[in-house]
Short mmCIF file of C-alpha atoms in Angstrom, two decimals:
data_model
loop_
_atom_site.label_atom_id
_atom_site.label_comp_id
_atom_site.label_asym_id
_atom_site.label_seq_id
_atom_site.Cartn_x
_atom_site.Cartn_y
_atom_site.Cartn_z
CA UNK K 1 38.76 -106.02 -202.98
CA UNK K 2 39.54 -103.47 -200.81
CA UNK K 3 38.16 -104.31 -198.25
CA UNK K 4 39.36 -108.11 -198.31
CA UNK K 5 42.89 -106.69 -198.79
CA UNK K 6 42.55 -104.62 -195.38
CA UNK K 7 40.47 -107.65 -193.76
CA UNK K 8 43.00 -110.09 -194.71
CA UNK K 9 46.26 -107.80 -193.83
CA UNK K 10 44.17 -107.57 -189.89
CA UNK K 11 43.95 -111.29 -189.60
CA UNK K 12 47.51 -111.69 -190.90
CA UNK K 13 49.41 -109.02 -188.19
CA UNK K 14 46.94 -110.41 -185.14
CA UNK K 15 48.21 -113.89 -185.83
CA UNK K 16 51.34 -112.35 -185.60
CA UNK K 17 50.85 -110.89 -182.27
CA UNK K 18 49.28 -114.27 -181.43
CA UNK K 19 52.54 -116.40 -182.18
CA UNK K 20 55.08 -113.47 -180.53
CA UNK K 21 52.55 -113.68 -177.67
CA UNK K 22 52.84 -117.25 -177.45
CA UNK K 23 56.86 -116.98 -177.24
CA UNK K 24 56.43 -115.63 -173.77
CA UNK K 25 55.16 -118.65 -172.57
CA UNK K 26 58.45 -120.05 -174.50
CA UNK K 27 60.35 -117.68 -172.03
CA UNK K 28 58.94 -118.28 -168.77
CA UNK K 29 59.31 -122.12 -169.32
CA UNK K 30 62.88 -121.65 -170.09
CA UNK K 31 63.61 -119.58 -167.33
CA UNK K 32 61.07 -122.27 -165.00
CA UNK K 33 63.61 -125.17 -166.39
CA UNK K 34 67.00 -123.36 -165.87
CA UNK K 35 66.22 -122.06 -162.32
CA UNK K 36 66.44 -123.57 -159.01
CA UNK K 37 63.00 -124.81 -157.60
CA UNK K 38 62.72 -122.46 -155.33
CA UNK K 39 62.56 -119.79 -157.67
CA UNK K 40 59.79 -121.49 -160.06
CA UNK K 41 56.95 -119.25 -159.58
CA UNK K 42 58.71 -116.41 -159.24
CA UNK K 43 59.81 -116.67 -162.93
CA UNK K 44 56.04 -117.62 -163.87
CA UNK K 45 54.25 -114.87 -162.43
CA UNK K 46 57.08 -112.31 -163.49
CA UNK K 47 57.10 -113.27 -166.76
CA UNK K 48 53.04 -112.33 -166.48
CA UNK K 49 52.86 -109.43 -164.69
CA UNK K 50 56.12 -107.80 -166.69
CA UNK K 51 53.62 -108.63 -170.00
CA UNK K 52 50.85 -106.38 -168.38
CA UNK K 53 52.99 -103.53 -167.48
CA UNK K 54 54.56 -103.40 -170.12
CA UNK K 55 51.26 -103.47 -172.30
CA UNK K 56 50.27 -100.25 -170.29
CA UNK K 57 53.70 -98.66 -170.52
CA UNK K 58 53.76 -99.07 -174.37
CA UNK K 59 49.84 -98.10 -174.93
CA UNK K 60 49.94 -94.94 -172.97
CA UNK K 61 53.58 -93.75 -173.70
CA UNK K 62 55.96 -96.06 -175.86
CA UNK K 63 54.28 -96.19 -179.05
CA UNK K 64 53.78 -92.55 -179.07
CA UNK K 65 57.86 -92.29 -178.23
CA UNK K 66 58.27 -95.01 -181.63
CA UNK K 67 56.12 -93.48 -183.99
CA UNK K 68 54.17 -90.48 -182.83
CA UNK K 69 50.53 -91.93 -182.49
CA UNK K 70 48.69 -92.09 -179.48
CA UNK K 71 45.60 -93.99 -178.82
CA UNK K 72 43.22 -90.94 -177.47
CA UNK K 73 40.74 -90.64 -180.06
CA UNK K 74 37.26 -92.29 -180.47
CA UNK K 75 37.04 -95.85 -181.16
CA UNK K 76 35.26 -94.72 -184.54
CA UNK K 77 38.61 -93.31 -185.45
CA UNK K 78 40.72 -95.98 -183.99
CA UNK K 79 39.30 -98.13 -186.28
CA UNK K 80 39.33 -95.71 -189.51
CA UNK K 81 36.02 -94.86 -189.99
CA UNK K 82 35.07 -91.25 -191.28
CA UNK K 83 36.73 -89.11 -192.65
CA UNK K 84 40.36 -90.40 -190.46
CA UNK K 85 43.51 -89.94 -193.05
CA UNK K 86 44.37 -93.17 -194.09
CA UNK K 87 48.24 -92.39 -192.92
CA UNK K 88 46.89 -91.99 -189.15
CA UNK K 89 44.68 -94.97 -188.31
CA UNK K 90 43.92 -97.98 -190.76
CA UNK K 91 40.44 -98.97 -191.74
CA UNK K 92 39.00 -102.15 -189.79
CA UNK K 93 41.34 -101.35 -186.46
CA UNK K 94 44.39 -102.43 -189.06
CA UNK K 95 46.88 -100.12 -186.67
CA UNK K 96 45.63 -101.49 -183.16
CA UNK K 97 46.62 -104.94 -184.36
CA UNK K 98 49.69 -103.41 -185.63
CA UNK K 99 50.20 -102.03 -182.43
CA UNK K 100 49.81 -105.58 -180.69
CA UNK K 101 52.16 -106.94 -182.57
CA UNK K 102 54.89 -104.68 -181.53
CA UNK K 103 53.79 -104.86 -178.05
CA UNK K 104 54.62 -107.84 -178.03
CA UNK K 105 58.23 -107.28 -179.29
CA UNK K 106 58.73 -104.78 -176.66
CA UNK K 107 57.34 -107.11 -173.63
CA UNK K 108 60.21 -108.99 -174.84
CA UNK K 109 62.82 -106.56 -173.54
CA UNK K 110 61.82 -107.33 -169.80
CA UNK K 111 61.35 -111.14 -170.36
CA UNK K 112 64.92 -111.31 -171.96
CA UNK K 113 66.18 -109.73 -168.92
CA UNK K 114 64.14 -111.67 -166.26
CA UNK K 115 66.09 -114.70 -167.14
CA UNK K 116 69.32 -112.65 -166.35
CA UNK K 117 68.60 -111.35 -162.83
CA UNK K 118 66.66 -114.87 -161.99
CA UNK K 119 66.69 -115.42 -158.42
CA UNK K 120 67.91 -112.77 -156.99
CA UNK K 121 65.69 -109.74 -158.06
CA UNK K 122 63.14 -108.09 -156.02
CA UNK K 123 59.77 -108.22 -157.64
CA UNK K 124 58.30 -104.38 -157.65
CA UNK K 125 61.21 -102.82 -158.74
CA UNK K 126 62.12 -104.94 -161.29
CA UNK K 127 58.26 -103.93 -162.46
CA UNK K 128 59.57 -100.27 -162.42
CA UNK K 129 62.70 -100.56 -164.53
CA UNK K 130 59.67 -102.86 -167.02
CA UNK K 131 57.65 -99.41 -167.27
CA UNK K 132 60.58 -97.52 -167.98
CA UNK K 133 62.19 -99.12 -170.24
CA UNK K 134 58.67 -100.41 -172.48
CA UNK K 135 57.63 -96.75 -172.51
CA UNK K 136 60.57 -94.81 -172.81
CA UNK K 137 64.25 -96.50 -173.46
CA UNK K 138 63.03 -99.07 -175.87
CA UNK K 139 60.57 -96.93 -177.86
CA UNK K 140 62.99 -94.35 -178.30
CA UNK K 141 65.87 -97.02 -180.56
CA UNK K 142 62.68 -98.56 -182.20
CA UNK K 143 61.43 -95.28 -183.20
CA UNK K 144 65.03 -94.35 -184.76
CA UNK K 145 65.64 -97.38 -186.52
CA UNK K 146 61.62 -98.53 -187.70
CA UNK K 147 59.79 -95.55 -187.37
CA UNK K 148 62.84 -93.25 -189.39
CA UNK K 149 62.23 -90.64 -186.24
CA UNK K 150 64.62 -88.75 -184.92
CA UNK K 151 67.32 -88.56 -187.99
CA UNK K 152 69.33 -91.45 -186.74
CA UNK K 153 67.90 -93.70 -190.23
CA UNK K 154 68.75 -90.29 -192.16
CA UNK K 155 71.99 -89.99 -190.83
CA UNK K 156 73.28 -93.55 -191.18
CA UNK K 157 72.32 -93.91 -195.35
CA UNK K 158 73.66 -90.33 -195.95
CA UNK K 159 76.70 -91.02 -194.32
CA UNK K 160 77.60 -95.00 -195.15
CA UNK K 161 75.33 -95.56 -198.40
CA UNK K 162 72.52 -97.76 -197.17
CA UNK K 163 70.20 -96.97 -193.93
CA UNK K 164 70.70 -99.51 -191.34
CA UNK K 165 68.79 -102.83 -192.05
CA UNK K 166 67.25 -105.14 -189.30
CA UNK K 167 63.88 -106.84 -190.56
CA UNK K 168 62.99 -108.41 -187.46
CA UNK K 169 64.79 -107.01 -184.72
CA UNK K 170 68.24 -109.03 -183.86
CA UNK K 171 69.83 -105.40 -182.72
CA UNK K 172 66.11 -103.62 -181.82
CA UNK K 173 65.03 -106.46 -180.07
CA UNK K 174 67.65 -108.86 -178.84
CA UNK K 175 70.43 -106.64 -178.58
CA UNK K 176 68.66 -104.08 -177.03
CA UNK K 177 67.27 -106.63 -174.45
CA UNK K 178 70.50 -109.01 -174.17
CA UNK K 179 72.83 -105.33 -173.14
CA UNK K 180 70.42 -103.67 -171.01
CA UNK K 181 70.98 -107.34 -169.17
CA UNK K 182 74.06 -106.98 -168.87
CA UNK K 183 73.69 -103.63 -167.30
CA UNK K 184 71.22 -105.20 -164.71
CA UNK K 185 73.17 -108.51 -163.78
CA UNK K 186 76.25 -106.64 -163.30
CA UNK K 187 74.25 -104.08 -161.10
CA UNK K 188 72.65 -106.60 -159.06
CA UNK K 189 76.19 -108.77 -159.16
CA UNK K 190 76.15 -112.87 -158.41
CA UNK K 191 73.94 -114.93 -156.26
CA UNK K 192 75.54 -115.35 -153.45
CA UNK K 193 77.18 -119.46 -153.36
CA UNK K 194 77.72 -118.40 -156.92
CA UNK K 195 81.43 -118.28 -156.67
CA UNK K 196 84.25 -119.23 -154.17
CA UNK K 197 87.04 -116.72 -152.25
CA UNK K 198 89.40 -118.02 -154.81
CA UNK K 199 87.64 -117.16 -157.56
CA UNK K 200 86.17 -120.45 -158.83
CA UNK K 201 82.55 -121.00 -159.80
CA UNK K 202 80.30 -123.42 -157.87
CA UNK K 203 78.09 -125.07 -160.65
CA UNK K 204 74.06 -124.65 -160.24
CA UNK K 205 72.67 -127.32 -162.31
CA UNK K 206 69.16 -126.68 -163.97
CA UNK K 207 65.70 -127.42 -162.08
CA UNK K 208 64.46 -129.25 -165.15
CA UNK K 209 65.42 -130.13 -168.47
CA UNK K 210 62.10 -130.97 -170.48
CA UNK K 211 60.58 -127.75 -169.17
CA UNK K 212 63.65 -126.03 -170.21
CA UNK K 213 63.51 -128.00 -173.81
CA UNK K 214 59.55 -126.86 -173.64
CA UNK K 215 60.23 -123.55 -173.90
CA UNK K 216 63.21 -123.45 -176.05
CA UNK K 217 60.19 -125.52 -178.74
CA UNK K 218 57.43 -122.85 -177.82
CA UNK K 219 60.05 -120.08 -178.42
CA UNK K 220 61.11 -122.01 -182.01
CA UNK K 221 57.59 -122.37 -182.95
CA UNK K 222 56.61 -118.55 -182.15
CA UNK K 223 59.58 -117.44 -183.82
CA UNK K 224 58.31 -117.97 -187.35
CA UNK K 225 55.72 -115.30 -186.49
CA UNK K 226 58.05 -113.16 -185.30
CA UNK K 227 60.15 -113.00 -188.39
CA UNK K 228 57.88 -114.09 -191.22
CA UNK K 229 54.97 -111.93 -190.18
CA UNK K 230 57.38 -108.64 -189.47
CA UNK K 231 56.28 -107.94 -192.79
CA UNK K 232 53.01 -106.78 -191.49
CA UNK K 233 50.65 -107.10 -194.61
CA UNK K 234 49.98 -110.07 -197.34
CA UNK K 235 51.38 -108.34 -199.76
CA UNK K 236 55.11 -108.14 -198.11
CA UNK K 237 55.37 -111.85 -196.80
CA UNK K 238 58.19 -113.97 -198.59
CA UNK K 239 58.89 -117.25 -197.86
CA UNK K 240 62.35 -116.49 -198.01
CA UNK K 241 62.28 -115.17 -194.52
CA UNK K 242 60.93 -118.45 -193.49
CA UNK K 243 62.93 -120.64 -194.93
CA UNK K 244 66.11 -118.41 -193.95
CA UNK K 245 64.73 -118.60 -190.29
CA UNK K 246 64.99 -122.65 -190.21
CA UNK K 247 68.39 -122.89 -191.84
CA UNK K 248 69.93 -120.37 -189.28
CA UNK K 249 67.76 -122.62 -186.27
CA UNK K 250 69.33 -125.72 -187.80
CA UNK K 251 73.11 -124.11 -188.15
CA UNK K 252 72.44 -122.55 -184.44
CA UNK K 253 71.30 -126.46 -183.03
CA UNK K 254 74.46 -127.93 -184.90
CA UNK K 255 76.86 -125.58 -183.83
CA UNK K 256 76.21 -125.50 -180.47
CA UNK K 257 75.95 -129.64 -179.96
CA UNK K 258 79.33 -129.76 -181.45
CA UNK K 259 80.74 -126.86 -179.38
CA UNK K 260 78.81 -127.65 -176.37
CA UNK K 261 80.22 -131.28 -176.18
CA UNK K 262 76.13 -132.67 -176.59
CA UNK K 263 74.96 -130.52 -173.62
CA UNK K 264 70.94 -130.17 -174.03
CA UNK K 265 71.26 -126.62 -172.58
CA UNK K 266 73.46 -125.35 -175.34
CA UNK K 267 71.87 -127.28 -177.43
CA UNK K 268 68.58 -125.96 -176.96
CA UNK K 269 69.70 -122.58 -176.66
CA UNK K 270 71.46 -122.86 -179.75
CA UNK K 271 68.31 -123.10 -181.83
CA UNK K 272 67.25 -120.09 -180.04
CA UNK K 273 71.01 -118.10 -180.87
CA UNK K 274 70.57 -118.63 -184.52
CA UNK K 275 67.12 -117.48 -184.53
CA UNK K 276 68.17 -114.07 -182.61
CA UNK K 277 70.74 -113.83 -185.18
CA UNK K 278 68.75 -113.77 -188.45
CA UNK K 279 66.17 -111.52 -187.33
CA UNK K 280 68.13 -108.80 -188.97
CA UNK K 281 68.75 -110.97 -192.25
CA UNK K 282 66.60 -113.08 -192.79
CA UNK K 283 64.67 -110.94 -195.31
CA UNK K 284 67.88 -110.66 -197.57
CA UNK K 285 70.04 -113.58 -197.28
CA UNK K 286 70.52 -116.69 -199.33
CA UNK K 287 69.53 -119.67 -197.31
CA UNK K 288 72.97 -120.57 -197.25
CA UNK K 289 74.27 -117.29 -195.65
CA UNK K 290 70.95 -117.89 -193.10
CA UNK K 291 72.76 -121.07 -192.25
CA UNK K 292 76.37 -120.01 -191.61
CA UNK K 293 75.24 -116.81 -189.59
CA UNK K 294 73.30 -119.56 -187.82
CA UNK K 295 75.86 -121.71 -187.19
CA UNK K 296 78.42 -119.41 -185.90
CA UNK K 297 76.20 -118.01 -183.78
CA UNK K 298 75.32 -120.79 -182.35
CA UNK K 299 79.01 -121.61 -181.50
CA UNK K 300 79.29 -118.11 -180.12
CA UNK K 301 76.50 -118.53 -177.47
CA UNK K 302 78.59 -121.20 -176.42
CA UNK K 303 81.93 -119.33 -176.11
CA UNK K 304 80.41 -116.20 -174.51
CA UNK K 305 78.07 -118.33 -172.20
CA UNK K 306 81.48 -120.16 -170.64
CA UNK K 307 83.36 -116.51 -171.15
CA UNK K 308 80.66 -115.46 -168.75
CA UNK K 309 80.55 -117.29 -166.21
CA UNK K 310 83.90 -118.27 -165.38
CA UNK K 311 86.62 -116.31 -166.60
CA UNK K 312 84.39 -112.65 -166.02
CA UNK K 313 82.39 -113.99 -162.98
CA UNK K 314 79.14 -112.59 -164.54
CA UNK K 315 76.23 -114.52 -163.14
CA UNK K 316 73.65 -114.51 -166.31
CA UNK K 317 71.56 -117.12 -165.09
CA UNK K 318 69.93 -117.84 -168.42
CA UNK K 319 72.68 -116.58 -171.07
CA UNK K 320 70.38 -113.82 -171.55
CA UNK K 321 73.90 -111.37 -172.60
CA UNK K 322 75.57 -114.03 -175.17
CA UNK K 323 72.37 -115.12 -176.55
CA UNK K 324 70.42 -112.54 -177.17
CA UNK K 325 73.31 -109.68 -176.92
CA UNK K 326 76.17 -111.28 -178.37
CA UNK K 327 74.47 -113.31 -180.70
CA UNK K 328 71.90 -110.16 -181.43
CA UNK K 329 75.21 -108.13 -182.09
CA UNK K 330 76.52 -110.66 -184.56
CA UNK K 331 73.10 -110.80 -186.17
CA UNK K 332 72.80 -107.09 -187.08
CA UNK K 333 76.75 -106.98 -188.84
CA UNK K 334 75.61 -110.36 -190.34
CA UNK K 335 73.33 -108.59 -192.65
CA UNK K 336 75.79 -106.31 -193.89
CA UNK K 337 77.86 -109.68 -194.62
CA UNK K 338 75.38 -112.22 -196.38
CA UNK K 339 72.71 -110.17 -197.21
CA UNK K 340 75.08 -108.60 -199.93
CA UNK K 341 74.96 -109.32 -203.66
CA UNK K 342 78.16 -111.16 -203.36
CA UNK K 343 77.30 -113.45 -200.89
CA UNK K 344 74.19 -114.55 -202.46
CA UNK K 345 71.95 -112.32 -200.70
CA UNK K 346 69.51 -109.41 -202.83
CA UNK K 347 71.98 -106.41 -201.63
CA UNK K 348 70.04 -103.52 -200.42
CA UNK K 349 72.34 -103.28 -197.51
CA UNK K 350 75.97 -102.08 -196.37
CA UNK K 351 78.61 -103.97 -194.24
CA UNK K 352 79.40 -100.41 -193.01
CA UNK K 353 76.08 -99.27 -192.04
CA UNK K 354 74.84 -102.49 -190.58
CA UNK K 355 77.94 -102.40 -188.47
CA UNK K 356 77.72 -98.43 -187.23
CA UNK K 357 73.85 -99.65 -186.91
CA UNK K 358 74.75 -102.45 -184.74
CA UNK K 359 77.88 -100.43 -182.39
CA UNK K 360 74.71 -97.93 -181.72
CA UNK K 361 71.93 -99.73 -180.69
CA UNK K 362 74.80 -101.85 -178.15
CA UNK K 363 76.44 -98.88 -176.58
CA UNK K 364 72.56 -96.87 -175.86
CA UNK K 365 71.71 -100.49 -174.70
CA UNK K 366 74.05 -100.52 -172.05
CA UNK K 367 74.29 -96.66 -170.95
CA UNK K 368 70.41 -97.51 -170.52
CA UNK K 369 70.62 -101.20 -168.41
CA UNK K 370 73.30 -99.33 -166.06
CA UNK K 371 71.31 -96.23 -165.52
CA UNK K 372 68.04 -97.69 -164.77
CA UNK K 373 68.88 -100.56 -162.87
CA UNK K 374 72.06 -97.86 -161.11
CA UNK K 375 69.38 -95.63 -160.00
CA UNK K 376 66.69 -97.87 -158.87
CA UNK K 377 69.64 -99.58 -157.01
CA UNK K 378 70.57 -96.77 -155.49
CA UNK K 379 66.81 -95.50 -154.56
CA UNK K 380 64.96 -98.04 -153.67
CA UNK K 381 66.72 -101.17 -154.17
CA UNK K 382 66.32 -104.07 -156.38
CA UNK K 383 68.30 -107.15 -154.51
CA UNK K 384 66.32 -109.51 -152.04
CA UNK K 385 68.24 -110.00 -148.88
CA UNK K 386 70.52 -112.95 -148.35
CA UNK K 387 67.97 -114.58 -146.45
CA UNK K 388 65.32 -114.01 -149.20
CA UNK K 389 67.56 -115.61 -151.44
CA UNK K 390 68.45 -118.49 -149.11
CA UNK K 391 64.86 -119.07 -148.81
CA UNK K 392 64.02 -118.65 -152.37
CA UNK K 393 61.71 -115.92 -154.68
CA UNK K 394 59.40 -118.13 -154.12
CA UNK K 395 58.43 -117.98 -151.05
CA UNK K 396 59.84 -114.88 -150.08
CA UNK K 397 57.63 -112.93 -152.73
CA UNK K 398 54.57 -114.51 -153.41
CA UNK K 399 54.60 -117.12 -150.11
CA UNK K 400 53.83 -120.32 -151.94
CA UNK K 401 56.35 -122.80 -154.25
CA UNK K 402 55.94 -124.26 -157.00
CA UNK K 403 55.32 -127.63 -155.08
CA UNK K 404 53.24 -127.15 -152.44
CA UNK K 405 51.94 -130.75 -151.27
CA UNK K 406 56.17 -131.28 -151.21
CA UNK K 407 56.26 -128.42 -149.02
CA UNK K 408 53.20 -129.48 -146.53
CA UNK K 409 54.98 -132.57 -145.98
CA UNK K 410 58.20 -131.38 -145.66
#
């Protein structure tokens, strides 16, 4: 029984990494639909690549940073045979497919910000700030908040009541992703034909809506994994985190068609806002909670998306700061709000904590996107050159778009 226990809990976290694997596909086709043409491939084969660094960065150095264990030992002991302690490496390779899964959590940080700095990046660098922020920056909130290193988890329920709560990652994932954006798009500041001398924004339709509504579904789909399965073993799945994960979808969708005056952008993103925002939650709430934190959140992601882009002049190509930051932000005091006894939720959690909990994973966010993407700025670069952009990422980086009979004939 054992043994089947073990087996089973394997297959269960692997199909987990499977499904949050997937999701990248979800957000390369998103950013493929929302970009210009010219910068189609680009976003494609950066989405990729980022995966693979960031697989190396996380392997040799970022998982060591979240939870002290490193991967040099014999493959006999990787996989828990011997006389291994059963608190360093699981039998049947159970903490190798652990560690997939969380890769593929942090590979999200760099895909959330590729759709921020979208067509105006330069490629290599960009692959820097990925191995710096997968195996250090990242790994080092994940490791406070889910691996209990480094007092921060100690601090927060000695001091507010309740250690800071976020099941599936709305402030270690999405936050952290959506404000180290922010960081980067303000460092790398608008593409140029973005906005006018007098301070009004020139409006850069999307490439292509049903690849944009493709990966908004693929993202939807993989998202279920991501939450349900952040339970990491048969024996802690609950279907409450999977029915709380539609409702907030469904609030998110509604939300932001109203808001968004029917606009399949926002509405498409919306599905994706109240998903980011019950990552925290979803383990706790009533379905009914799920569904307002949902809902406002997907009306938020509309605000801050307009907010954005024309009264600040920030040029967040995909919404990557209000959707996953804003929205991320809301998602981790949402918890502390719905996931209480009062509000239907199983309690467990403290509007205080979730809150201080949230404020600190936002402001090391930030002090980390403007200090890596500062100092690469400042060192080697990170903008293509106005003629690179003119031309497109495209062609410019890898010297082929995403149309190339078009371009023979043109």
């Amino acid at each position: 029984m054992d043994s089947l226990r073990t087996g089973t809990d394997v297959f269960f976290v692997l199909m987990g990494a499977v499904m949050v694997l997937a999701m990248h596909a979800g957000f390369a086709f998103l950013e493929v639909g929302t970009v210009r043409r010219k910068n189609q491939v680009n976003a494609l084969v950066k989405i990729l690549v980022d995966f693979a660094v960031s697989t190396l960065s996380y392997f040799f150095v970022g998982y060591l940073v979240a939870y002290g264990v490193t991967f040099f030992n014999g493959a006999n002991v990787l996989i828990g045979h011997g006389d291994v302690p059963a608190h360093v490496f699981g039998k049947s390779g159970y903490d190798l497919v652990k560690f997939f899964f969380l890769l593929t959590f942090a590979a999200a940080i760099p895909a959330i910000i590729s759709g921020g700095i979208a067509e105006r990046a330069k490629f290599f660098p960009q692959l820097m700030a990925t191995a710096i922020l997968v195996g250090i920056v990242y790994p080092t909130f994940e490791g406070a908040v889910w691996g209990t290193r480094f007092g921060f988890q100690h601090w927060i329920g000695a001091t507010f009541g309740y250690p800071f709560h976020d099941f599936a990652g709305s402030i270690v994932v999405h936050a952290m992703g959506g404000w180290i954006a922010l960081g980067a798009v303000v460092t790398l500041g608008a593409r140029h034909g973005r906005y006018r001398a007098d301070g009004g924004m020139i409006g850069i339709p999307p490439s292509n809506i049903p690849f944009l509504a493709l990966g908004s579904w693929i993202l939807v789909v993989g998202w279920f994994g991501f939450n349900v399965m952040s339970a990491q073993s048969i024996d802690g799945v609950s279907g409450l985190v999977a029915i709380n994960s539609l409702m907030a979808m469904v609030g998110g969708i509604l939300a932001a068609l109203l808001a968004g005056r029917n606009d399949p952008g926002f509405v498409h993103n919306g599905a994706l806002a109240g998903l980011v925002a019950v990552c925290a939650g979803s383990d706790v709430m009533h379905p009914v909670g799920a569904l307002a934190t949902g809902a406002i959140a997907g009306a938020f992601f509309v605000w801050g998306f307009g907010k954005c882009q024309q009264k600040w002049r920030i040029d967040d190509v995909l919404g990557v700061w209000p959707l996953h930051g804003l929205c991320g932000l809301w998602g981790g005091v949402a918890a502390g709000i719905f996931g209480l006894k009062e509000w239907g939720g199983l309690g467990g959690v403290g509007f205080t904590a979730q809150l201080i909990g949230s404020l600190a994973g936002v402001i090391f966010a930030l002090i980390a996107g403007f200090a890596v993407y500062g100092i690469l700025s400042k060192t080697i670069g990170i903008r293509l050159s106005e003629e690179e952009e003119f031309v497109g990422a495209d062609i410019a980086i890898h010297h082929i778009g995403a149309y190339p009979e078009e371009d023979l004939r043109g």
